[in-house]
Coordinates of C-alpha atoms and ligand atoms in Angstrom, one line a residue:
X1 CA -21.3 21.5 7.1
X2 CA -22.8 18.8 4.4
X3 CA -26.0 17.8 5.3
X4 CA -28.3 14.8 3.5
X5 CA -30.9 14.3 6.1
X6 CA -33.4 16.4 4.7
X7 CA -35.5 13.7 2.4
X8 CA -34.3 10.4 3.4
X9 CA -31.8 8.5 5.9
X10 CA -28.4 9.6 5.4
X11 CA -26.3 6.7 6.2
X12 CA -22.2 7.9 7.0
X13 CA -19.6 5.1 7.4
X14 CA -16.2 6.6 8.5
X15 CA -13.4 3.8 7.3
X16 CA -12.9 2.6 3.9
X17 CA -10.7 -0.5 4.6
X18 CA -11.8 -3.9 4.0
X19 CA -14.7 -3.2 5.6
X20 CA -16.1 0.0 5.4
X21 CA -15.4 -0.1 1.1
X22 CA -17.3 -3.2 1.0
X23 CA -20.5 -2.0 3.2
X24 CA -20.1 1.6 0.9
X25 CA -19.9 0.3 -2.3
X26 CA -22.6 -2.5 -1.9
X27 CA -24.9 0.0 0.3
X28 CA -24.7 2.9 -2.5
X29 CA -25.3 0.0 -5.9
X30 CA -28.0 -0.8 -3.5
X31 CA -29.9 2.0 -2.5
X32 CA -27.7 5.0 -3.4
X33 CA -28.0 5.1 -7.1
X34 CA -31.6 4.1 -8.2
X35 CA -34.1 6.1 -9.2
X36 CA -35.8 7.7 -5.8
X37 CA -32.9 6.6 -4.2
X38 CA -34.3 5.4 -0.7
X39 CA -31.2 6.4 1.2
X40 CA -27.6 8.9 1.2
X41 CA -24.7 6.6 1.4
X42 CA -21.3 8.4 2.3
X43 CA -17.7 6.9 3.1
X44 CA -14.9 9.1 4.8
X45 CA -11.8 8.0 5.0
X46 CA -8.6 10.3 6.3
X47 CA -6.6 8.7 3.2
X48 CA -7.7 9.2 -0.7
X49 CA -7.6 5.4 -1.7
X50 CA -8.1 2.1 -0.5
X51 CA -5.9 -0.4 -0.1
X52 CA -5.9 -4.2 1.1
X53 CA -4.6 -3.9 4.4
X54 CA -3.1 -7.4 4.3
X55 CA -0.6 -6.8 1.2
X56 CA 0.5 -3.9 3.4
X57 CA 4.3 -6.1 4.6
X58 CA 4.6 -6.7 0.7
X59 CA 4.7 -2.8 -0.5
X60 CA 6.8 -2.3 2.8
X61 CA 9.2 -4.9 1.4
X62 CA 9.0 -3.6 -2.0
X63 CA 7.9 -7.0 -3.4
X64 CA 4.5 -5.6 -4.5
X65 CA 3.6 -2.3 -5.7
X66 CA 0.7 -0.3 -4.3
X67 CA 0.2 1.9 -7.0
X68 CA -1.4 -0.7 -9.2
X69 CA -3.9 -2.4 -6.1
X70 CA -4.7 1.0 -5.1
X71 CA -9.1 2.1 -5.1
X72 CA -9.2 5.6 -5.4
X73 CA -12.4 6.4 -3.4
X74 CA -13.7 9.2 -5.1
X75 CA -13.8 6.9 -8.5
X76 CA -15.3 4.2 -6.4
X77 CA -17.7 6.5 -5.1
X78 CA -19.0 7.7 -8.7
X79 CA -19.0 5.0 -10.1
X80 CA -21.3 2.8 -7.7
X81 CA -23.7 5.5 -6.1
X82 CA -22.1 6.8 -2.7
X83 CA -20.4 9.7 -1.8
X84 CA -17.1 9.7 -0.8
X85 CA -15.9 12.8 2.0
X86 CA -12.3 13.2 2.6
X87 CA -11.0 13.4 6.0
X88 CA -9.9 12.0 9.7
X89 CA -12.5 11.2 12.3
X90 CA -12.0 13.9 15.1
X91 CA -14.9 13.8 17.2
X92 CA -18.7 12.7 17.1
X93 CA -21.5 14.1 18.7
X94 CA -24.3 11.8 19.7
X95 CA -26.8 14.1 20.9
X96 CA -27.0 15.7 17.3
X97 CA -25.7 13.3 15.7
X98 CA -23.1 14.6 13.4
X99 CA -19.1 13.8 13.2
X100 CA -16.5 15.8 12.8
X101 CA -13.2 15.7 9.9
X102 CA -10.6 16.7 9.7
X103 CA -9.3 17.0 6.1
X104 CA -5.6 15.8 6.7
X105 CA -4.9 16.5 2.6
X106 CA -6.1 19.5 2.3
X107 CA -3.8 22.7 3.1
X108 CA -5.0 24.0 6.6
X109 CA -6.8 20.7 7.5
X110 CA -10.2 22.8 7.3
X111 CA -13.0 20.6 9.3
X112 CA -16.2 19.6 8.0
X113 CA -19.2 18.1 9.8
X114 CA -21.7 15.4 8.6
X115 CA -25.0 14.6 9.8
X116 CA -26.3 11.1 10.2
X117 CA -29.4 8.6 11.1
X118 CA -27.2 5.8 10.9
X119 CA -23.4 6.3 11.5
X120 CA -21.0 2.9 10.5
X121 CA -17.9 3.1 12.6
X122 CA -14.7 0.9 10.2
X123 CA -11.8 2.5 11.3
X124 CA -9.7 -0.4 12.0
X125 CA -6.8 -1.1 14.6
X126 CA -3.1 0.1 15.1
X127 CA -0.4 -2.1 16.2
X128 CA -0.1 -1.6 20.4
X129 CA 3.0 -1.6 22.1
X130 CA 1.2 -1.3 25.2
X131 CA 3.3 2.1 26.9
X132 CA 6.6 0.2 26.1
X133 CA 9.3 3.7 26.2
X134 CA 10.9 4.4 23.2
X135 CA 8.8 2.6 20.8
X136 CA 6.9 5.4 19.5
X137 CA 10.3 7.2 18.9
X138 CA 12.4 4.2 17.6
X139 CA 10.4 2.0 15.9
X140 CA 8.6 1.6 12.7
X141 CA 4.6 0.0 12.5
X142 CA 3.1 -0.8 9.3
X143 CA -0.3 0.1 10.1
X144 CA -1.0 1.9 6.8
X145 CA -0.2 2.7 3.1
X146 CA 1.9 5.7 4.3
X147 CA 3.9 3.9 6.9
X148 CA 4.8 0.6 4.8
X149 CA 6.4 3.0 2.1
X150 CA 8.1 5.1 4.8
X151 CA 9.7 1.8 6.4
X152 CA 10.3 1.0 2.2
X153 CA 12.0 3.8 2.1
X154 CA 14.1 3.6 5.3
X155 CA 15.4 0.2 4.1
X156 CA 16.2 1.4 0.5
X157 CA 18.1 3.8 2.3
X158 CA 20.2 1.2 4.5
X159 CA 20.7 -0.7 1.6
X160 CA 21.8 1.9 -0.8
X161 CA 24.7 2.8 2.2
X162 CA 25.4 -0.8 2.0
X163 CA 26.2 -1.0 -1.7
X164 CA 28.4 2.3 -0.5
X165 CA 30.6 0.1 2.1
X166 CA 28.1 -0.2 4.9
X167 CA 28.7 -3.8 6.7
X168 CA 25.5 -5.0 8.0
X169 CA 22.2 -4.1 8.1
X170 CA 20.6 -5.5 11.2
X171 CA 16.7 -5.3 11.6
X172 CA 14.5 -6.5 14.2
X173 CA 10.9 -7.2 14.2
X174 CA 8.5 -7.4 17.2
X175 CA 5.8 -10.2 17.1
X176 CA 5.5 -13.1 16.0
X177 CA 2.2 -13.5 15.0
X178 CA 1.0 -13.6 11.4
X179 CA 2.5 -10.0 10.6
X180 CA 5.5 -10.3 11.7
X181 CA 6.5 -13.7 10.7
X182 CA 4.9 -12.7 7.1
X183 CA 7.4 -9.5 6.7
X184 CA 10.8 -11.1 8.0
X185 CA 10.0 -13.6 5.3
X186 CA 9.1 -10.8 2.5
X187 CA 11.7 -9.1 3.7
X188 CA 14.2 -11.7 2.9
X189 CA 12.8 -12.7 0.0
X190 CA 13.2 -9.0 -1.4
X191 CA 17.1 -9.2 -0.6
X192 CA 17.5 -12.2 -2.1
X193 CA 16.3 -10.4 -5.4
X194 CA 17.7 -7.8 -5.0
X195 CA 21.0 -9.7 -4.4
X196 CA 20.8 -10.3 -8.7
X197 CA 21.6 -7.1 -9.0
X198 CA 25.0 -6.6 -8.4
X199 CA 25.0 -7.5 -4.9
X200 CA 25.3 -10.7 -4.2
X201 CA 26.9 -10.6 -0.7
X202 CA 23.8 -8.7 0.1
X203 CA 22.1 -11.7 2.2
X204 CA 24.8 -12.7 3.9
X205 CA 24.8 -9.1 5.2
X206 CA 21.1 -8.6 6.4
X207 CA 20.4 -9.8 10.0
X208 CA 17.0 -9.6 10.7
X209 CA 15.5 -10.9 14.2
X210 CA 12.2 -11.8 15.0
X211 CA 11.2 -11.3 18.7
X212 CA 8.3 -12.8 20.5
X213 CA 6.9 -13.1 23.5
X214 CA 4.8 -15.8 23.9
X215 CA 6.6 -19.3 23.9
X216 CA 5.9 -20.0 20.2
X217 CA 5.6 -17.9 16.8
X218 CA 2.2 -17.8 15.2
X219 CA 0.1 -18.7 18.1
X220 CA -3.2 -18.6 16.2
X221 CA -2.2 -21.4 14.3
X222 CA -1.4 -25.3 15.2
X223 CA 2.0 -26.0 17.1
X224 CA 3.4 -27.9 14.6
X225 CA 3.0 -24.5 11.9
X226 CA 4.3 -23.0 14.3
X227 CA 7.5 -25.4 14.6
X228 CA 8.0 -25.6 10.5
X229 CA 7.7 -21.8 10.2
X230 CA 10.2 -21.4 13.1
X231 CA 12.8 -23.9 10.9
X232 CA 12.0 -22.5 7.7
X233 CA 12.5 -18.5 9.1
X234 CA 15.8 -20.2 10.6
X235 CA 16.9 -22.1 7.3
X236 CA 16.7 -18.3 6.0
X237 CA 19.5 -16.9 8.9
X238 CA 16.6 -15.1 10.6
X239 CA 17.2 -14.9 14.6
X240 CA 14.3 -16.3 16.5
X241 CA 13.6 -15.0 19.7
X242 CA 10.8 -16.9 21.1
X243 CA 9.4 -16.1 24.9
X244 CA 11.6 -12.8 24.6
X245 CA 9.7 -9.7 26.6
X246 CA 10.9 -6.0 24.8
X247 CA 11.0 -3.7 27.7
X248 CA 12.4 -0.3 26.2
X249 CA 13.5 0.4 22.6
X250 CA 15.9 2.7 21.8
X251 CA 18.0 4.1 19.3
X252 CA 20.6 1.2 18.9
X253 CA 17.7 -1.5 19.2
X254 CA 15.8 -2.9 21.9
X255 CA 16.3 -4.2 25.6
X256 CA 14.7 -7.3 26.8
X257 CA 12.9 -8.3 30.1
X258 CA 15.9 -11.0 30.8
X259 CA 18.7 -8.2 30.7
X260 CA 19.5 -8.9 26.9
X261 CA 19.2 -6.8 24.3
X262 CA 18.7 -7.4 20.3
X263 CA 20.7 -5.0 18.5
X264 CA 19.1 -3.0 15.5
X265 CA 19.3 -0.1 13.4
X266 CA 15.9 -0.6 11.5
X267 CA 13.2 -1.6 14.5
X268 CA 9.5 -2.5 13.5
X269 CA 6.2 -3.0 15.9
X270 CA 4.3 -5.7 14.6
X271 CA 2.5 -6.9 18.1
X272 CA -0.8 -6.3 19.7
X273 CA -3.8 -4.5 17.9
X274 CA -5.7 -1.7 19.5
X275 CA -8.4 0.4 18.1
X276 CA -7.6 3.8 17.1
X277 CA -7.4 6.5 20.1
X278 CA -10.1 8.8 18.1
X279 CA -12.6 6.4 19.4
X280 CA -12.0 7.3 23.0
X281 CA -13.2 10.6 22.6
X282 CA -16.8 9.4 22.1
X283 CA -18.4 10.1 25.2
X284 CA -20.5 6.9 26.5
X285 CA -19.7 4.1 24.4
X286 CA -18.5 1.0 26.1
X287 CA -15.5 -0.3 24.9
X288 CA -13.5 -3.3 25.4
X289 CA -9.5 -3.8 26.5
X290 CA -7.7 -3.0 23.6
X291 CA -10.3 0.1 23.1
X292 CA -12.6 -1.6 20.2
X293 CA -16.3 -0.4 20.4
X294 CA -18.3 -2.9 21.9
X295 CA -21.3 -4.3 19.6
X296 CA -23.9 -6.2 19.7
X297 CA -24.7 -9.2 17.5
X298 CA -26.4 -6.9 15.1
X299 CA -23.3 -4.8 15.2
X300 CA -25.3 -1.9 16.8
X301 CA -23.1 -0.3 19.4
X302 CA -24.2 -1.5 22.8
X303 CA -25.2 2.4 24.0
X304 CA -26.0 3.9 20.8
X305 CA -28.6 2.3 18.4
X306 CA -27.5 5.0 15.9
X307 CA -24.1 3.8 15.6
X308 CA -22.6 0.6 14.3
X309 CA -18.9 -0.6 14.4
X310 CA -17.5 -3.5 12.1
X311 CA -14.0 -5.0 11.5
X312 CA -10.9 -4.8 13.8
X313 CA -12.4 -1.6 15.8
X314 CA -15.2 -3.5 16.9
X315 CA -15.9 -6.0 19.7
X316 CA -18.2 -8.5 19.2
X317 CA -18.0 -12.2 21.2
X318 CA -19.5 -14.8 18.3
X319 CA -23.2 -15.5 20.1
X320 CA -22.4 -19.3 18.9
X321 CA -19.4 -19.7 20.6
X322 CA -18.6 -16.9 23.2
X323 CA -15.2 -16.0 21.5
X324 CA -14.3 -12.8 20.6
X325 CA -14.7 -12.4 17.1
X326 CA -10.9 -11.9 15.7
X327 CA -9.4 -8.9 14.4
X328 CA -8.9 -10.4 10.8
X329 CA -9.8 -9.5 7.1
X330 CA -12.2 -12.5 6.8
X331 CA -14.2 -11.4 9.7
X332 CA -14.2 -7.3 8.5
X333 CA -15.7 -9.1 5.4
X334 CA -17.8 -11.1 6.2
X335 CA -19.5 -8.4 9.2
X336 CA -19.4 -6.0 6.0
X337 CA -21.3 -8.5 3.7
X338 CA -23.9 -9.4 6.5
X339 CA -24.6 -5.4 7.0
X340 CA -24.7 -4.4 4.0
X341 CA -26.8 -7.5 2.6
X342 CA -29.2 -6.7 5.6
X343 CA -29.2 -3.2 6.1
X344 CA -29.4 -2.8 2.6
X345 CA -32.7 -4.6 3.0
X346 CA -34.0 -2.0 5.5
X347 CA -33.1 0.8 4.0
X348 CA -34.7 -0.6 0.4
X349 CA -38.1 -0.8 2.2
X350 CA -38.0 2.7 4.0
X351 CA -36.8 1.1 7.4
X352 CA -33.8 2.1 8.6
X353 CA -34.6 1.5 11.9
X354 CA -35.4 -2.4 11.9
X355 CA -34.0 -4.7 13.6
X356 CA -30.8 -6.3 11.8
X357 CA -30.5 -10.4 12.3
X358 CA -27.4 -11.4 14.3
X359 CA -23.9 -11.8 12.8
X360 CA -22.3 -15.5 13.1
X361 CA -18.8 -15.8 12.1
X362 CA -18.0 -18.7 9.8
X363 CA -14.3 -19.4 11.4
X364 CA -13.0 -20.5 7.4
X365 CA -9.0 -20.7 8.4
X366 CA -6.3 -19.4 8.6
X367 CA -3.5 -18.5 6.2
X368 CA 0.2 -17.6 6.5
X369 CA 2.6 -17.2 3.3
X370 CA 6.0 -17.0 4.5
X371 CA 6.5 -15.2 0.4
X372 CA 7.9 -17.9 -2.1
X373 CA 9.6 -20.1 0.8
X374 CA 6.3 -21.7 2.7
X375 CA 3.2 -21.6 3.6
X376 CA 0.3 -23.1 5.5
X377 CA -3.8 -22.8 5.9
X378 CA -5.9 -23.9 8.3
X379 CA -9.6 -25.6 7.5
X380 CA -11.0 -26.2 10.5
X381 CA -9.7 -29.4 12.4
X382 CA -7.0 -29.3 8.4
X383 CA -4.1 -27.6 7.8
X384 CA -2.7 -27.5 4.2
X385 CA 0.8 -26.3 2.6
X386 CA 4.0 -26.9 4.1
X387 CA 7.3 -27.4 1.6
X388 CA 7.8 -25.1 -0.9
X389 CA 5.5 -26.3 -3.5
X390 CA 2.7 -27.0 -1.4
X391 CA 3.4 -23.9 0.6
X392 CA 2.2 -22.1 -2.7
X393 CA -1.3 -23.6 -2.4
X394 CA -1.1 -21.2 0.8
X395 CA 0.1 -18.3 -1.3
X396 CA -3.1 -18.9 -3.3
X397 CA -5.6 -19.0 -1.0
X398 CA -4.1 -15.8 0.7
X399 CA -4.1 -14.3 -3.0
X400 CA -7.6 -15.6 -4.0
X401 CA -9.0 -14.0 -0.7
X402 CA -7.4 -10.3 -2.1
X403 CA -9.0 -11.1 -5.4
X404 CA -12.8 -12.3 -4.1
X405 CA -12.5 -8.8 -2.5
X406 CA -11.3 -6.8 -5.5
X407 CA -13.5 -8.7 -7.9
X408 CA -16.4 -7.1 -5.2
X409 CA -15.1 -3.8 -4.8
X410 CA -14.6 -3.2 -8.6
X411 CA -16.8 -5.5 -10.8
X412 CA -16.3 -8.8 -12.5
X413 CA -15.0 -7.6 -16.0
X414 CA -13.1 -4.6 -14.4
X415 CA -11.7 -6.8 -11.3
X416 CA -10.5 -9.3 -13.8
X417 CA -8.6 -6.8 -16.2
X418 CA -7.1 -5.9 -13.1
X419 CA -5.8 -9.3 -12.2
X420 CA -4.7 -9.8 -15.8
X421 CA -3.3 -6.7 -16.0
X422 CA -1.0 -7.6 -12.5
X423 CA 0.0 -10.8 -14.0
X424 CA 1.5 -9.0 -17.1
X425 CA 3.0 -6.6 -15.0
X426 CA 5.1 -9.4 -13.3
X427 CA 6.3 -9.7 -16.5
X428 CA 7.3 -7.0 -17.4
X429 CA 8.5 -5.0 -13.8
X430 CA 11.2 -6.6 -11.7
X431 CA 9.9 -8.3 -9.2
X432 CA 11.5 -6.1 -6.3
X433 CA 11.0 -2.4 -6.2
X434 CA 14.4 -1.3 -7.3
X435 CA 13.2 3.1 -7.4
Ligands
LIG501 C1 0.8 -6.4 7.5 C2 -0.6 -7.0 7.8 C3 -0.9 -8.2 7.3 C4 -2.1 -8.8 7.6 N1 -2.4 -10.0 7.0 C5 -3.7 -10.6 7.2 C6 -4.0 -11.8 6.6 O1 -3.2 -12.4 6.0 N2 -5.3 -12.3 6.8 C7 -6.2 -11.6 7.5 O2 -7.4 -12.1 7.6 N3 -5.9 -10.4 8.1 C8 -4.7 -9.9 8.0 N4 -4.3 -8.7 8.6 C9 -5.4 -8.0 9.4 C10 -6.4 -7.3 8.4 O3 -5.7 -6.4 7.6 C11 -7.4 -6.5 9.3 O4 -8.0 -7.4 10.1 C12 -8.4 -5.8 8.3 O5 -7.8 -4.9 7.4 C13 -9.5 -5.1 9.2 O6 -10.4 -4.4 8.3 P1 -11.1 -3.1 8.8 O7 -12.0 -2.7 7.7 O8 -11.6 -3.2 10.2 O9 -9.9 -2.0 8.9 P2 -8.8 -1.5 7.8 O10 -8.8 -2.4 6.7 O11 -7.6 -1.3 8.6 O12 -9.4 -0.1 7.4 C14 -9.5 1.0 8.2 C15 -9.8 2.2 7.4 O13 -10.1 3.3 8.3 C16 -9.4 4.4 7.9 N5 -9.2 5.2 9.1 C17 -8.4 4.9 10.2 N6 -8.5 5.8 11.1 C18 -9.4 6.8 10.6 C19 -9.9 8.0 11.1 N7 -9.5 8.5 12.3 N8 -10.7 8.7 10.3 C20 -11.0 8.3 9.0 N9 -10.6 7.1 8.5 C21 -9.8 6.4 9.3 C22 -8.1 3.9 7.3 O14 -7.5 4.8 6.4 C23 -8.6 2.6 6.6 O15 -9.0 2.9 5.2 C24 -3.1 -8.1 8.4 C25 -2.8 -6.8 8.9 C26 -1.5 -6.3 8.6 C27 -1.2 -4.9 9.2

């Protein structure tokens, strides 16, 4: 058991996504690494690194590499005054406040339990496919690191059987929001490089469908993005299949609610969020629909004073305008910057306990980057991009959001050798993942 209470708060945040990193790394430069250190900062993640959750369809595309944008949390730990605790959230204990890991890495997944005063729930959200049978045996999410290189690897796979003879290669995504419409477009972008070498037939051979349910792709966004994605995914060959309930998946592809079916031999789940089934083993928390923890504007669970949720696994309706809060990077960011600014505060002056002012979220757009084809933001009442060029204005701002979070997580001088660093690997790699 690893124990910091004894001589001053002991602060545990389990989740090191785009929240959880950011409220660790500025909590522990804070308070974790002075002299007299006023407080114990720890992160626990079940995974060794962090990375940016929303590059995840590019690595599964293999038209970015992880290994460079990885944040290896142990380094991060050292170097900015937290500790960083391997393993998977199992179980917490509210009466004596602890929680209990599960240290997935580790041969014989030993457990280990951590005390807290103040525990920061981050673990994020899965896709949900709502009880639909077969997709947990059939199909493919990419919630995670581990998952968007297994689905790399499953299409490397089809694709090297294709260079062998194989005719088609028929792939079908489910959802239409951002997600979705973001990987059918990586995903065709990465055949159309990989088309250079020595395969040119290769695009002509992909057919990749994108099914949604609701009456129009994107749905967050206005109707006319909506309408220019639609034509631009179709200009590429993909298959839209808008108002289109899935009712079964099974090996061959899936079934729909109006007797049809959309053949597939590579199926991905890109629809719905929920929040991770660990958090329905904590006896007494409220929790909303899709299972998020729900906070208060403070972010203090609504039961439990003593424990705070952030990002996608938490549910918070925005005190200025009733609306749920969404489940997006921007908002994990900006609850993490309003925590950690605030708590940090607290903890500074020996009071862990005060009260923490509310969160507001700044609603600051929206951005889609359908890869090098097209692209559009939103600005409040604005949208921007649309046509290739101006489409890349979108690929920017989705790009300059990464980098505002790197250049936090790692430094200015280090964050910017990094994004040099990237730029000269363009250079120099291929620009799809050919191993
Ligand atoms: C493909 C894709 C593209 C996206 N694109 C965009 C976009 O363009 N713009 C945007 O705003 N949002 C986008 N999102 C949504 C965005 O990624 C999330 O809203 C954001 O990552 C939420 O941050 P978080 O900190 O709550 O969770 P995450 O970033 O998901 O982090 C959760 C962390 O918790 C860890 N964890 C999970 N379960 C456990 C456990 N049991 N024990 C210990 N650790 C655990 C995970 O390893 C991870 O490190 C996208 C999502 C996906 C999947």
């Amino acid at each position: 058991m690893t124990d910091a209470r004894a001589d001053r708060p002991h602060v545990v945040i389990v989740g090191g996504g785009v929240a959880g990193i950011e409220v660790a790394t500025s909590l522990g430069r804070r308070v974790g690494r002075r002299v007299g250190r006023s407080a114990a900062v720890t992160l626990a993640d079940r995974s060794l690194s962090h990375v940016w959750k929303p590059m995840l369809h590019t690595f599964a595309a293999g038209t970015a590499r992880a290994d460079r944008q990885k944040v290896d949390f142990f380094a991060q730990a050292r170097r900015n005054g937290f500790r960083f605790q391997p393993g998977a959230l199992v179980a917490v204990d509210r009466a004596a406040r602890r929680v209990r890991l599960a240290v997935e890495e580790a041969e014989h997944r030993p457990e280990v339990e951590i005390a807290y005063d103040l525990l920061v729930l981050a673990v994020g959200s899965r896709a949900n496919d709502f009880g639909t049978p077969g997709v947990a045996e059939h199909c493919l999410t990419i919630d995670d690191l581990s998952e968007a290189e297994r689905f790399h690897r499953e299409v490397r796979r089809r694709l090297l059987a294709m260079l062998d003879g194989q005719r088609y290669l028929e792939i079908a995504i489910v959802g239409g929001g951002a997600t979705g419409v973001e990987l059918a477009a990586e995903l065709k972008h990465a055949i159309d490089l990989l088309s250079a070498y020595g395969a040119p037939d290769l695009p002509g051979r992909l057919r990749l469908a994108l099914i949604e349910s609701g009456a129009r792709l994107l749905p967050a966004f206005p109707e006319h993005v909506s309408r220019a994605a639609a034509a631009t995914l179709s200009g590429l060959g993909v298959e839209i299949r808008t108002g289109a309930t899935v009712t079964a998946a099974d090996a061959a592809g899936f079934a729909l609610k109006d007797g049809g079916r959309v053949p597939a031999a590579l199926k991905v789940w890109a629809a719905g969020v929920k929040a991770p089934d660990v958090l329905a083993g904590i006896d007494g928390l409220e929790r909303g629909r899709a299972g998020q923890l729900a906070v208060g504007p403070d972010l203090r669970t609504t039961r439990d004073p003593a424990i705070l949720a952030l990002g996608d696994c938490a549910g918070l309706a925005d005190p200025g305008t009733g609306r749920p809060v969404p489940a997006t990077a921007q908002a994990a960011h900006q609850q993490a910057r309003h925590l950690a600014r605030h708590l940090g505060r607290n903890l500074a002056a020996g009071r862990p306990d005060a009260p923490l002012p509310p969160f507001r979220y700044r609603e600051k757009g929206a951005v889609v980057s359908l890869a090098d084809f097209n692209g559009w933001g939103t600005l409040g009442r604005y949208t921007f991009g649309g046509g290739r060029l101006r489409g890349l204005s979108a690929r920017l701002a989705h790009d300059l959001l990464y980098r505002q979070h790197q250049l936090g997580l790692l430094g200015i001088p280090r964050g910017l050798a990094a994004w040099v660093l990237d730029d000269v690997d363009h250079l120099i790699s291929p620009p799809v993942r050919l191993d």
